Structure formats: structure tokens, C-alpha cells
PDB file of N, CA, C and O in Angstrom, chain B, residues numbered from 101:
ATOM      1  N   ALA B 101      75.500  81.972 155.680  1.00  0.00           N
ATOM      2  CA  ALA B 101      76.040  81.175 154.618  1.00  0.00           C
ATOM      3  C   ALA B 101      77.446  81.677 154.253  1.00  0.00           C
ATOM      4  O   ALA B 101      78.335  80.875 153.967  1.00  0.00           O
ATOM      5  N   GLU B 102      77.641  82.962 154.264  1.00  0.00           N
ATOM      6  CA  GLU B 102      78.979  83.529 153.869  1.00  0.00           C
ATOM      7  C   GLU B 102      80.042  83.068 154.886  1.00  0.00           C
ATOM      8  O   GLU B 102      81.169  82.776 154.484  1.00  0.00           O
ATOM      9  N   ALA B 103      79.728  82.996 156.149  1.00  0.00           N
ATOM     10  CA  ALA B 103      80.715  82.559 157.152  1.00  0.00           C
ATOM     11  C   ALA B 103      81.111  81.104 156.904  1.00  0.00           C
ATOM     12  O   ALA B 103      82.285  80.751 157.022  1.00  0.00           O
ATOM     13  N   LEU B 104      80.152  80.272 156.568  1.00  0.00           N
ATOM     14  CA  LEU B 104      80.472  78.871 156.284  1.00  0.00           C
ATOM     15  C   LEU B 104      81.359  78.766 155.084  1.00  0.00           C
ATOM     16  O   LEU B 104      82.220  77.887 155.042  1.00  0.00           O
ATOM     17  N   ARG B 105      81.194  79.612 154.113  1.00  0.00           N
ATOM     18  CA  ARG B 105      81.993  79.552 152.900  1.00  0.00           C
ATOM     19  C   ARG B 105      83.458  79.690 153.203  1.00  0.00           C
ATOM     20  O   ARG B 105      84.283  79.076 152.525  1.00  0.00           O
ATOM     21  N   LEU B 106      83.818  80.483 154.208  1.00  0.00           N
ATOM     22  CA  LEU B 106      85.236  80.654 154.552  1.00  0.00           C
ATOM     23  C   LEU B 106      85.867  79.441 155.188  1.00  0.00           C
ATOM     24  O   LEU B 106      87.085  79.272 155.151  1.00  0.00           O
ATOM     25  N   PHE B 107      85.020  78.577 155.784  1.00  0.00           N
ATOM     26  CA  PHE B 107      85.577  77.448 156.511  1.00  0.00           C
ATOM     27  C   PHE B 107      85.220  76.094 155.904  1.00  0.00           C
ATOM     28  O   PHE B 107      85.512  75.048 156.484  1.00  0.00           O
ATOM     29  N   ARG B 108      84.592  76.123 154.746  1.00  0.00           N
ATOM     30  CA  ARG B 108      84.231  74.883 154.077  1.00  0.00           C
ATOM     31  C   ARG B 108      84.696  74.950 152.606  1.00  0.00           C
ATOM     32  O   ARG B 108      83.892  74.874 151.677  1.00  0.00           O
ATOM     33  N   PRO B 109      86.041  75.096 152.429  1.00  0.00           N
ATOM     34  CA  PRO B 109      86.506  75.186 151.056  1.00  0.00           C
ATOM     35  C   PRO B 109      86.391  73.893 150.311  1.00  0.00           C
ATOM     36  O   PRO B 109      86.387  72.829 150.930  1.00  0.00           O
ATOM     37  N   GLY B 110      86.300  73.939 149.017  1.00  0.00           N
ATOM     38  CA  GLY B 110      86.221  72.764 148.184  1.00  0.00           C
ATOM     39  C   GLY B 110      86.500  73.117 146.753  1.00  0.00           C
ATOM     40  O   GLY B 110      86.862  74.253 146.449  1.00  0.00           O
ATOM     41  N   PRO B 111      86.337  72.163 145.872  1.00  0.00           N
ATOM     42  CA  PRO B 111      86.701  72.391 144.497  1.00  0.00           C
ATOM     43  C   PRO B 111      85.979  73.569 143.801  1.00  0.00           C
ATOM     44  O   PRO B 111      86.493  74.125 142.830  1.00  0.00           O
ATOM     45  N   LEU B 112      84.810  73.935 144.296  1.00  0.00           N
ATOM     46  CA  LEU B 112      84.073  75.036 143.693  1.00  0.00           C
ATOM     47  C   LEU B 112      84.572  76.415 144.109  1.00  0.00           C
ATOM     48  O   LEU B 112      84.182  77.419 143.511  1.00  0.00           O
ATOM     49  N   TYR B 113      85.407  76.475 145.098  1.00  0.00           N
ATOM     50  CA  TYR B 113      85.896  77.736 145.605  1.00  0.00           C
ATOM     51  C   TYR B 113      87.204  78.147 144.924  1.00  0.00           C
ATOM     52  O   TYR B 113      87.881  77.314 144.321  1.00  0.00           O
ATOM     53  N   THR B 114      87.547  79.396 145.019  1.00  0.00           N
ATOM     54  CA  THR B 114      88.753  79.900 144.379  1.00  0.00           C
ATOM     55  C   THR B 114      90.008  79.543 145.205  1.00  0.00           C
ATOM     56  O   THR B 114      89.913  79.247 146.395  1.00  0.00           O
ATOM     57  N   PRO B 115      91.163  79.578 144.561  1.00  0.00           N
ATOM     58  CA  PRO B 115      92.434  79.338 145.307  1.00  0.00           C
ATOM     59  C   PRO B 115      92.586  80.349 146.462  1.00  0.00           C
ATOM     60  O   PRO B 115      92.997  79.984 147.564  1.00  0.00           O
ATOM     61  N   GLY B 116      92.258  81.584 146.200  1.00  0.00           N
ATOM     62  CA  GLY B 116      92.381  82.607 147.238  1.00  0.00           C
ATOM     63  C   GLY B 116      91.485  82.315 148.419  1.00  0.00           C
ATOM     64  O   GLY B 116      91.893  82.515 149.563  1.00  0.00           O
ATOM     65  N   GLU B 117      90.277  81.848 148.171  1.00  0.00           N
ATOM     66  CA  GLU B 117      89.365  81.487 149.261  1.00  0.00           C
ATOM     67  C   GLU B 117      89.879  80.313 150.080  1.00  0.00           C
ATOM     68  O   GLU B 117      89.695  80.254 151.296  1.00  0.00           O
ATOM     69  N   ARG B 118      90.541  79.360 149.376  1.00  0.00           N
ATOM     70  CA  ARG B 118      91.120  78.211 150.081  1.00  0.00           C
ATOM     71  C   ARG B 118      92.294  78.692 150.944  1.00  0.00           C
ATOM     72  O   ARG B 118      92.445  78.233 152.077  1.00  0.00           O
ATOM     73  N   VAL B 119      93.116  79.594 150.440  1.00  0.00           N
ATOM     74  CA  VAL B 119      94.235  80.145 151.228  1.00  0.00           C
ATOM     75  C   VAL B 119      93.725  80.835 152.462  1.00  0.00           C
ATOM     76  O   VAL B 119      94.230  80.609 153.562  1.00  0.00           O
ATOM     77  N   LEU B 120      92.702  81.696 152.289  1.00  0.00           N
ATOM     78  CA  LEU B 120      92.098  82.387 153.420  1.00  0.00           C
ATOM     79  C   LEU B 120      91.504  81.415 154.440  1.00  0.00           C
ATOM     80  O   LEU B 120      91.728  81.581 155.640  1.00  0.00           O
ATOM     81  N   ALA B 121      90.752  80.405 153.991  1.00  0.00           N
ATOM     82  CA  ALA B 121      90.126  79.457 154.889  1.00  0.00           C
ATOM     83  C   ALA B 121      91.149  78.685 155.711  1.00  0.00           C
ATOM     84  O   ALA B 121      91.000  78.534 156.924  1.00  0.00           O
ATOM     85  N   VAL B 122      92.196  78.195 155.033  1.00  0.00           N
ATOM     86  CA  VAL B 122      93.207  77.420 155.747  1.00  0.00           C
ATOM     87  C   VAL B 122      93.981  78.338 156.716  1.00  0.00           C
ATOM     88  O   VAL B 122      94.213  77.980 157.871  1.00  0.00           O
ATOM     89  N   ARG B 123      94.370  79.520 156.226  1.00  0.00           N
ATOM     90  CA  ARG B 123      95.071  80.468 157.117  1.00  0.00           C
ATOM     91  C   ARG B 123      94.235  80.736 158.380  1.00  0.00           C
ATOM     92  O   ARG B 123      94.763  80.721 159.492  1.00  0.00           O
ATOM     93  N   SER B 124      92.932  80.980 158.200  1.00  0.00           N
ATOM     94  CA  SER B 124      92.091  81.254 159.347  1.00  0.00           C
ATOM     95  C   SER B 124      91.977  80.057 160.248  1.00  0.00           C
ATOM     96  O   SER B 124      91.996  80.202 161.471  1.00  0.00           O
ATOM     97  N   SER B 125      91.860  78.901 159.694  1.00  0.00           N
ATOM     98  CA  SER B 125      91.730  77.709 160.507  1.00  0.00           C
ATOM     99  C   SER B 125      93.031  77.420 161.309  1.00  0.00           C
ATOM    100  O   SER B 125      92.999  76.772 162.355  1.00  0.00           O
ATOM    101  N   ARG B 126      94.151  77.914 160.794  1.00  0.00           N
ATOM    102  CA  ARG B 126      95.428  77.753 161.531  1.00  0.00           C
ATOM    103  C   ARG B 126      95.663  78.863 162.538  1.00  0.00           C
ATOM    104  O   ARG B 126      96.650  78.837 163.273  1.00  0.00           O
ATOM    105  N   GLY B 127      94.763  79.841 162.580  1.00  0.00           N
ATOM    106  CA  GLY B 127      94.908  80.939 163.523  1.00  0.00           C
ATOM    107  C   GLY B 127      95.966  81.957 163.132  1.00  0.00           C
ATOM    108  O   GLY B 127      96.496  82.672 163.983  1.00  0.00           O
ATOM    109  N   LEU B 128      96.265  82.018 161.865  1.00  0.00           N
ATOM    110  CA  LEU B 128      97.307  82.963 161.387  1.00  0.00           C
ATOM    111  C   LEU B 128      96.682  84.189 160.798  1.00  0.00           C
ATOM    112  O   LEU B 128      95.614  84.124 160.190  1.00  0.00           O
ATOM    113  N   ASN B 129      97.363  85.346 160.978  1.00  0.00           N
ATOM    114  CA  ASN B 129      96.927  86.531 160.259  1.00  0.00           C
ATOM    115  C   ASN B 129      97.817  86.685 158.989  1.00  0.00           C
ATOM    116  O   ASN B 129      98.782  85.945 158.797  1.00  0.00           O
ATOM    117  N   GLN B 130      97.473  87.624 158.177  1.00  0.00           N
ATOM    118  CA  GLN B 130      98.174  87.786 156.914  1.00  0.00           C
ATOM    119  C   GLN B 130      99.668  88.018 157.109  1.00  0.00           C
ATOM    120  O   GLN B 130     100.472  87.357 156.451  1.00  0.00           O
ATOM    121  N   PRO B 131     100.076  88.954 158.008  1.00  0.00           N
ATOM    122  CA  PRO B 131     101.529  89.185 158.163  1.00  0.00           C
ATOM    123  C   PRO B 131     102.227  87.930 158.621  1.00  0.00           C
ATOM    124  O   PRO B 131     103.346  87.679 158.172  1.00  0.00           O
ATOM    125  N   GLN B 132     101.634  87.113 159.496  1.00  0.00           N
ATOM    126  CA  GLN B 132     102.296  85.875 159.930  1.00  0.00           C
ATOM    127  C   GLN B 132     102.497  84.878 158.791  1.00  0.00           C
ATOM    128  O   GLN B 132     103.568  84.289 158.644  1.00  0.00           O
ATOM    129  N   LEU B 133     101.438  84.700 157.981  1.00  0.00           N
ATOM    130  CA  LEU B 133     101.553  83.772 156.876  1.00  0.00           C
ATOM    131  C   LEU B 133     102.535  84.296 155.829  1.00  0.00           C
ATOM    132  O   LEU B 133     103.339  83.544 155.279  1.00  0.00           O
ATOM    133  N   ALA B 134     102.454  85.577 155.573  1.00  0.00           N
ATOM    134  CA  ALA B 134     103.397  86.163 154.577  1.00  0.00           C
ATOM    135  C   ALA B 134     104.852  85.889 155.002  1.00  0.00           C
ATOM    136  O   ALA B 134     105.693  85.543 154.173  1.00  0.00           O
ATOM    137  N   GLU B 135     105.133  86.049 156.294  1.00  0.00           N
ATOM    138  CA  GLU B 135     106.504  85.817 156.743  1.00  0.00           C
ATOM    139  C   GLU B 135     106.880  84.352 156.635  1.00  0.00           C
ATOM    140  O   GLU B 135     107.980  84.022 156.191  1.00  0.00           O
ATOM    141  N   LEU B 136     105.969  83.464 157.040  1.00  0.00           N
ATOM    142  CA  LEU B 136     106.248  82.031 156.952  1.00  0.00           C
ATOM    143  C   LEU B 136     106.435  81.549 155.504  1.00  0.00           C
ATOM    144  O   LEU B 136     107.220  80.638 155.243  1.00  0.00           O
ATOM    145  N   ALA B 137     105.709  82.166 154.577  1.00  0.00           N
ATOM    146  CA  ALA B 137     105.776  81.762 153.163  1.00  0.00           C
ATOM    147  C   ALA B 137     106.755  82.603 152.358  1.00  0.00           C
ATOM    148  O   ALA B 137     106.908  82.398 151.154  1.00  0.00           O
ATOM    149  N   SER B 138     107.428  83.562 153.024  1.00  0.00           N
ATOM    150  CA  SER B 138     108.397  84.451 152.376  1.00  0.00           C
ATOM    151  C   SER B 138     107.761  85.171 151.163  1.00  0.00           C
ATOM    152  O   SER B 138     108.312  85.166 150.063  1.00  0.00           O
ATOM    153  N   CYS B 139     106.602  85.780 151.395  1.00  0.00           N
ATOM    154  CA  CYS B 139     105.966  86.610 150.377  1.00  0.00           C
ATOM    155  C   CYS B 139     105.498  87.909 151.041  1.00  0.00           C
ATOM    156  O   CYS B 139     105.497  88.032 152.266  1.00  0.00           O
ATOM    157  N   GLY B 140     105.112  88.846 150.228  1.00  0.00           N
ATOM    158  CA  GLY B 140     104.637  90.131 150.737  1.00  0.00           C
ATOM    159  C   GLY B 140     103.198  90.000 151.242  1.00  0.00           C
ATOM    160  O   GLY B 140     102.389  89.273 150.666  1.00  0.00           O
ATOM    161  N   ARG B 141     102.896  90.712 152.322  1.00  0.00           N
ATOM    162  CA  ARG B 141     101.534  90.702 152.849  1.00  0.00           C
ATOM    163  C   ARG B 141     100.527  91.259 151.820  1.00  0.00           C
ATOM    164  O   ARG B 141      99.409  90.757 151.710  1.00  0.00           O
ATOM    165  N   SER B 142     100.935  92.302 151.068  1.00  0.00           N
ATOM    166  CA  SER B 142     100.050  92.881 150.090  1.00  0.00           C
ATOM    167  C   SER B 142      99.744  91.858 148.982  1.00  0.00           C
ATOM    168  O   SER B 142      98.607  91.745 148.525  1.00  0.00           O
ATOM    169  N   HIS B 143     100.765  91.126 148.566  1.00  0.00           N
ATOM    170  CA  HIS B 143     100.577  90.112 147.554  1.00  0.00           C
ATOM    171  C   HIS B 143      99.621  89.041 148.049  1.00  0.00           C
ATOM    172  O   HIS B 143      98.719  88.627 147.320  1.00  0.00           O
ATOM    173  N   LEU B 144      99.814  88.578 149.307  1.00  0.00           N
ATOM    174  CA  LEU B 144      98.938  87.608 149.885  1.00  0.00           C
ATOM    175  C   LEU B 144      97.491  88.089 149.939  1.00  0.00           C
ATOM    176  O   LEU B 144      96.560  87.339 149.646  1.00  0.00           O
ATOM    177  N   SER B 145      97.322  89.353 150.318  1.00  0.00           N
ATOM    178  CA  SER B 145      95.984  89.946 150.347  1.00  0.00           C
ATOM    179  C   SER B 145      95.301  89.909 148.992  1.00  0.00           C
ATOM    180  O   SER B 145      94.119  89.582 148.878  1.00  0.00           O
ATOM    181  N   HIS B 146      96.090  90.261 147.945  1.00  0.00           N
ATOM    182  CA  HIS B 146      95.550  90.211 146.569  1.00  0.00           C
ATOM    183  C   HIS B 146      95.131  88.822 146.187  1.00  0.00           C
ATOM    184  O   HIS B 146      94.085  88.632 145.566  1.00  0.00           O
ATOM    185  N   ILE B 147      95.957  87.816 146.560  1.00  0.00           N
ATOM    186  CA  ILE B 147      95.610  86.415 146.222  1.00  0.00           C
ATOM    187  C   ILE B 147      94.351  86.025 146.952  1.00  0.00           C
ATOM    188  O   ILE B 147      93.461  85.422 146.351  1.00  0.00           O
ATOM    189  N   GLU B 148      94.244  86.343 148.208  1.00  0.00           N
ATOM    190  CA  GLU B 148      93.024  85.947 148.978  1.00  0.00           C
ATOM    191  C   GLU B 148      91.756  86.629 148.426  1.00  0.00           C
ATOM    192  O   GLU B 148      90.670  86.051 148.472  1.00  0.00           O
ATOM    193  N   ARG B 149      91.900  87.828 147.917  1.00  0.00           N
ATOM    194  CA  ARG B 149      90.730  88.557 147.356  1.00  0.00           C
ATOM    195  C   ARG B 149      90.476  88.119 145.879  1.00  0.00           C
ATOM    196  O   ARG B 149      89.423  88.427 145.320  1.00  0.00           O
ATOM    197  N   GLY B 150      91.397  87.436 145.287  1.00  0.00           N
ATOM    198  CA  GLY B 150      91.200  87.007 143.889  1.00  0.00           C
ATOM    199  C   GLY B 150      91.602  88.025 142.873  1.00  0.00           C
ATOM    200  O   GLY B 150      91.296  87.873 141.691  1.00  0.00           O
ATOM    201  N   THR B 151      92.303  89.094 143.311  1.00  0.00           N
ATOM    202  CA  THR B 151      92.690  90.128 142.352  1.00  0.00           C
ATOM    203  C   THR B 151      94.060  89.820 141.721  1.00  0.00           C
ATOM    204  O   THR B 151      94.477  90.500 140.784  1.00  0.00           O
ATOM    205  N   ARG B 152      94.733  88.826 142.219  1.00  0.00           N
ATOM    206  CA  ARG B 152      95.973  88.295 141.593  1.00  0.00           C
ATOM    207  C   ARG B 152      95.892  86.787 141.581  1.00  0.00           C
ATOM    208  O   ARG B 152      95.360  86.187 142.515  1.00  0.00           O
ATOM    209  N   PRO B 153      96.413  86.159 140.533  1.00  0.00           N
ATOM    210  CA  PRO B 153      96.306  84.694 140.488  1.00  0.00           C
ATOM    211  C   PRO B 153      97.286  84.063 141.452  1.00  0.00           C
ATOM    212  O   PRO B 153      98.313  84.659 141.779  1.00  0.00           O
ATOM    213  N   LEU B 154      96.979  82.871 141.904  1.00  0.00           N
ATOM    214  CA  LEU B 154      97.892  82.070 142.707  1.00  0.00           C
ATOM    215  C   LEU B 154      98.740  81.259 141.804  1.00  0.00           C
ATOM    216  O   LEU B 154      98.260  80.295 141.206  1.00  0.00           O
ATOM    217  N   THR B 155     100.000  81.612 141.677  1.00  0.00           N
ATOM    218  CA  THR B 155     100.918  80.859 140.771  1.00  0.00           C
ATOM    219  C   THR B 155     101.386  79.551 141.448  1.00  0.00           C
ATOM    220  O   THR B 155     101.254  79.378 142.659  1.00  0.00           O
ATOM    221  N   ALA B 156     101.903  78.695 140.675  1.00  0.00           N
ATOM    222  CA  ALA B 156     102.372  77.403 141.194  1.00  0.00           C
ATOM    223  C   ALA B 156     103.511  77.613 142.206  1.00  0.00           C
ATOM    224  O   ALA B 156     103.546  76.930 143.230  1.00  0.00           O
ATOM    225  N   SER B 157     104.412  78.513 141.950  1.00  0.00           N
ATOM    226  CA  SER B 157     105.511  78.751 142.903  1.00  0.00           C
ATOM    227  C   SER B 157     105.030  79.356 144.204  1.00  0.00           C
ATOM    228  O   SER B 157     105.483  78.992 145.289  1.00  0.00           O
ATOM    229  N   MET B 158     104.090  80.302 144.069  1.00  0.00           N
ATOM    230  CA  MET B 158     103.503  80.889 145.302  1.00  0.00           C
ATOM    231  C   MET B 158     102.696  79.854 146.077  1.00  0.00           C
ATOM    232  O   MET B 158     102.737  79.812 147.306  1.00  0.00           O
ATOM    233  N   ALA B 159     101.947  79.004 145.332  1.00  0.00           N
ATOM    234  CA  ALA B 159     101.164  77.960 145.977  1.00  0.00           C
ATOM    235  C   ALA B 159     102.101  77.002 146.765  1.00  0.00           C
ATOM    236  O   ALA B 159     101.771  76.548 147.861  1.00  0.00           O
ATOM    237  N   ALA B 160     103.250  76.721 146.178  1.00  0.00           N
ATOM    238  CA  ALA B 160     104.197  75.819 146.883  1.00  0.00           C
ATOM    239  C   ALA B 160     104.633  76.405 148.205  1.00  0.00           C
ATOM    240  O   ALA B 160     104.634  75.707 149.219  1.00  0.00           O
ATOM    241  N   GLY B 161     105.007  77.686 148.215  1.00  0.00           N
ATOM    242  CA  GLY B 161     105.437  78.358 149.450  1.00  0.00           C
ATOM    243  C   GLY B 161     104.328  78.456 150.480  1.00  0.00           C
ATOM    244  O   GLY B 161     104.557  78.219 151.666  1.00  0.00           O
ATOM    245  N   LEU B 162     103.143  78.799 150.041  1.00  0.00           N
ATOM    246  CA  LEU B 162     102.003  78.895 150.957  1.00  0.00           C
ATOM    247  C   LEU B 162     101.629  77.512 151.496  1.00  0.00           C
ATOM    248  O   LEU B 162     101.302  77.368 152.674  1.00  0.00           O
ATOM    249  N   ALA B 163     101.680  76.503 150.632  1.00  0.00           N
ATOM    250  CA  ALA B 163     101.363  75.153 151.051  1.00  0.00           C
ATOM    251  C   ALA B 163     102.301  74.665 152.157  1.00  0.00           C
ATOM    252  O   ALA B 163     101.871  74.079 153.151  1.00  0.00           O
ATOM    253  N   ARG B 164     103.589  74.926 151.953  1.00  0.00           N
ATOM    254  CA  ARG B 164     104.565  74.526 152.998  1.00  0.00           C
ATOM    255  C   ARG B 164     104.249  75.217 154.300  1.00  0.00           C
ATOM    256  O   ARG B 164     104.253  74.586 155.357  1.00  0.00           O
ATOM    257  N   ALA B 165     103.977  76.502 154.240  1.00  0.00           N
ATOM    258  CA  ALA B 165     103.720  77.278 155.458  1.00  0.00           C
ATOM    259  C   ALA B 165     102.416  76.843 156.148  1.00  0.00           C
ATOM    260  O   ALA B 165     102.306  76.914 157.372  1.00  0.00           O
ATOM    261  N   LEU B 166     101.438  76.397 155.364  1.00  0.00           N
ATOM    262  CA  LEU B 166     100.129  76.052 155.900  1.00  0.00           C
ATOM    263  C   LEU B 166      99.958  74.555 156.229  1.00  0.00           C
ATOM    264  O   LEU B 166      99.006  74.151 156.898  1.00  0.00           O
ATOM    265  N   GLY B 167     100.919  73.746 155.732  1.00  0.00           N
ATOM    266  CA  GLY B 167     100.802  72.322 155.994  1.00  0.00           C
ATOM    267  C   GLY B 167      99.779  71.628 155.147  1.00  0.00           C
ATOM    268  O   GLY B 167      99.152  70.672 155.603  1.00  0.00           O
ATOM    269  N   VAL B 168      99.584  72.081 153.915  1.00  0.00           N
ATOM    270  CA  VAL B 168      98.680  71.486 152.964  1.00  0.00           C
ATOM    271  C   VAL B 168      99.437  71.272 151.672  1.00  0.00           C
ATOM    272  O   VAL B 168     100.600  71.664 151.577  1.00  0.00           O
ATOM    273  N   THR B 169      98.817  70.663 150.673  1.00  0.00           N
ATOM    274  CA  THR B 169      99.481  70.515 149.395  1.00  0.00           C
ATOM    275  C   THR B 169      99.231  71.708 148.496  1.00  0.00           C
ATOM    276  O   THR B 169      98.203  72.374 148.622  1.00  0.00           O
ATOM    277  N   ALA B 170     100.134  71.980 147.612  1.00  0.00           N
ATOM    278  CA  ALA B 170      99.936  73.031 146.622  1.00  0.00           C
ATOM    279  C   ALA B 170      98.744  72.676 145.732  1.00  0.00           C
ATOM    280  O   ALA B 170      97.989  73.559 145.325  1.00  0.00           O
ATOM    281  N   GLU B 171      98.573  71.385 145.430  1.00  0.00           N
ATOM    282  CA  GLU B 171      97.446  70.933 144.609  1.00  0.00           C
ATOM    283  C   GLU B 171      96.123  71.337 145.280  1.00  0.00           C
ATOM    284  O   GLU B 171      95.191  71.785 144.612  1.00  0.00           O
ATOM    285  N   TYR B 172      96.054  71.174 146.602  1.00  0.00           N
ATOM    286  CA  TYR B 172      94.820  71.550 147.288  1.00  0.00           C
ATOM    287  C   TYR B 172      94.557  73.011 147.140  1.00  0.00           C
ATOM    288  O   TYR B 172      93.432  73.395 146.820  1.00  0.00           O
ATOM    289  N   LEU B 173      95.553  73.859 147.361  1.00  0.00           N
ATOM    290  CA  LEU B 173      95.344  75.298 147.251  1.00  0.00           C
ATOM    291  C   LEU B 173      94.915  75.697 145.826  1.00  0.00           C
ATOM    292  O   LEU B 173      94.041  76.547 145.654  1.00  0.00           O
ATOM    293  N   LEU B 174      95.520  75.094 144.837  1.00  0.00           N
ATOM    294  CA  LEU B 174      95.273  75.464 143.453  1.00  0.00           C
ATOM    295  C   LEU B 174      93.947  74.902 142.926  1.00  0.00           C
ATOM    296  O   LEU B 174      93.246  75.573 142.168  1.00  0.00           O
ATOM    297  N   THR B 175      93.596  73.648 143.334  1.00  0.00           N
ATOM    298  CA  THR B 175      92.425  73.017 142.702  1.00  0.00           C
ATOM    299  C   THR B 175      91.345  72.586 143.707  1.00  0.00           C
ATOM    300  O   THR B 175      90.219  72.303 143.297  1.00  0.00           O
ATOM    301  N   GLY B 176      91.655  72.530 145.008  1.00  0.00           N
ATOM    302  CA  GLY B 176      90.694  72.015 145.952  1.00  0.00           C
ATOM    303  C   GLY B 176      90.749  70.523 146.090  1.00  0.00           C
ATOM    304  O   GLY B 176      89.986  69.944 146.864  1.00  0.00           O
ATOM    305  N   LYS B 177      91.659  69.863 145.337  1.00  0.00           N
ATOM    306  CA  LYS B 177      91.799  68.405 145.447  1.00  0.00           C
ATOM    307  C   LYS B 177      93.106  68.144 146.166  1.00  0.00           C
ATOM    308  O   LYS B 177      93.990  68.998 146.241  1.00  0.00           O
ATOM    309  N   GLY B 178      93.193  66.951 146.684  1.00  0.00           N
ATOM    310  CA  GLY B 178      94.439  66.595 147.405  1.00  0.00           C
ATOM    311  C   GLY B 178      94.248  66.850 148.886  1.00  0.00           C
ATOM    312  O   GLY B 178      93.127  66.996 149.373  1.00  0.00           O
ATOM    313  N   SER B 179      95.371  66.902 149.592  1.00  0.00           N
ATOM    314  CA  SER B 179      95.353  66.985 151.049  1.00  0.00           C
ATOM    315  C   SER B 179      95.210  68.404 151.558  1.00  0.00           C
ATOM    316  O   SER B 179      95.966  69.300 151.180  1.00  0.00           O
ATOM    317  N   ASP B 180      94.206  68.594 152.439  1.00  0.00           N
ATOM    318  CA  ASP B 180      94.037  69.904 153.063  1.00  0.00           C
ATOM    319  C   ASP B 180      94.581  69.918 154.473  1.00  0.00           C
ATOM    320  O   ASP B 180      94.235  70.784 155.276  1.00  0.00           O
ATOM    321  N   GLY B 181      95.437  68.952 154.770  1.00  0.00           N
ATOM    322  CA  GLY B 181      96.147  68.909 156.064  1.00  0.00           C
ATOM    323  C   GLY B 181      95.300  68.261 157.112  1.00  0.00           C
ATOM    324  O   GLY B 181      95.727  68.136 158.260  1.00  0.00           O
TER     325      GLY B 181
END
């Protein structure tokens, strides 16, 4: 069940879990996504673990890099690419 959770994000999951799920589905590792989104790998790791909030500005950068909407990353609604 835990493995499915990573690949079946939805409104009930956290923004960090959605970032992790989409990143994994795109075949990216944290350093690759951090570079594409112009953020630090450590910051990305904290977001994925839920120890730092996903801000609107960070969501916008991650969304561009992942090919999804910021709304999807933040809320689970909208386009997941």
C-alpha cells in the first residue's frame, strides 16, 4: 500500500508527496529536479518529506520543471501533466 501511495497522488496527499510522486514518474532524482527548478537539493528534500512547506513561488518553479500546474502540486487539483 505504501508503494501505491507514491504513485497515486490526489487531494488527500501532501504537496511534498505529490512532488515526490511526479518526480519519480518522470524518472528524475532530487539533484536533477533541483537543478531544473533552480532550487537547492536539500530544500527539495525537506519539501518532499513535509518538513518545510511548499510555497507558491517554489511550487511554480517545480511545476514548470515537472510539466504540471502549481495548483496540482499545492492542492492535488488541476493538471498533473
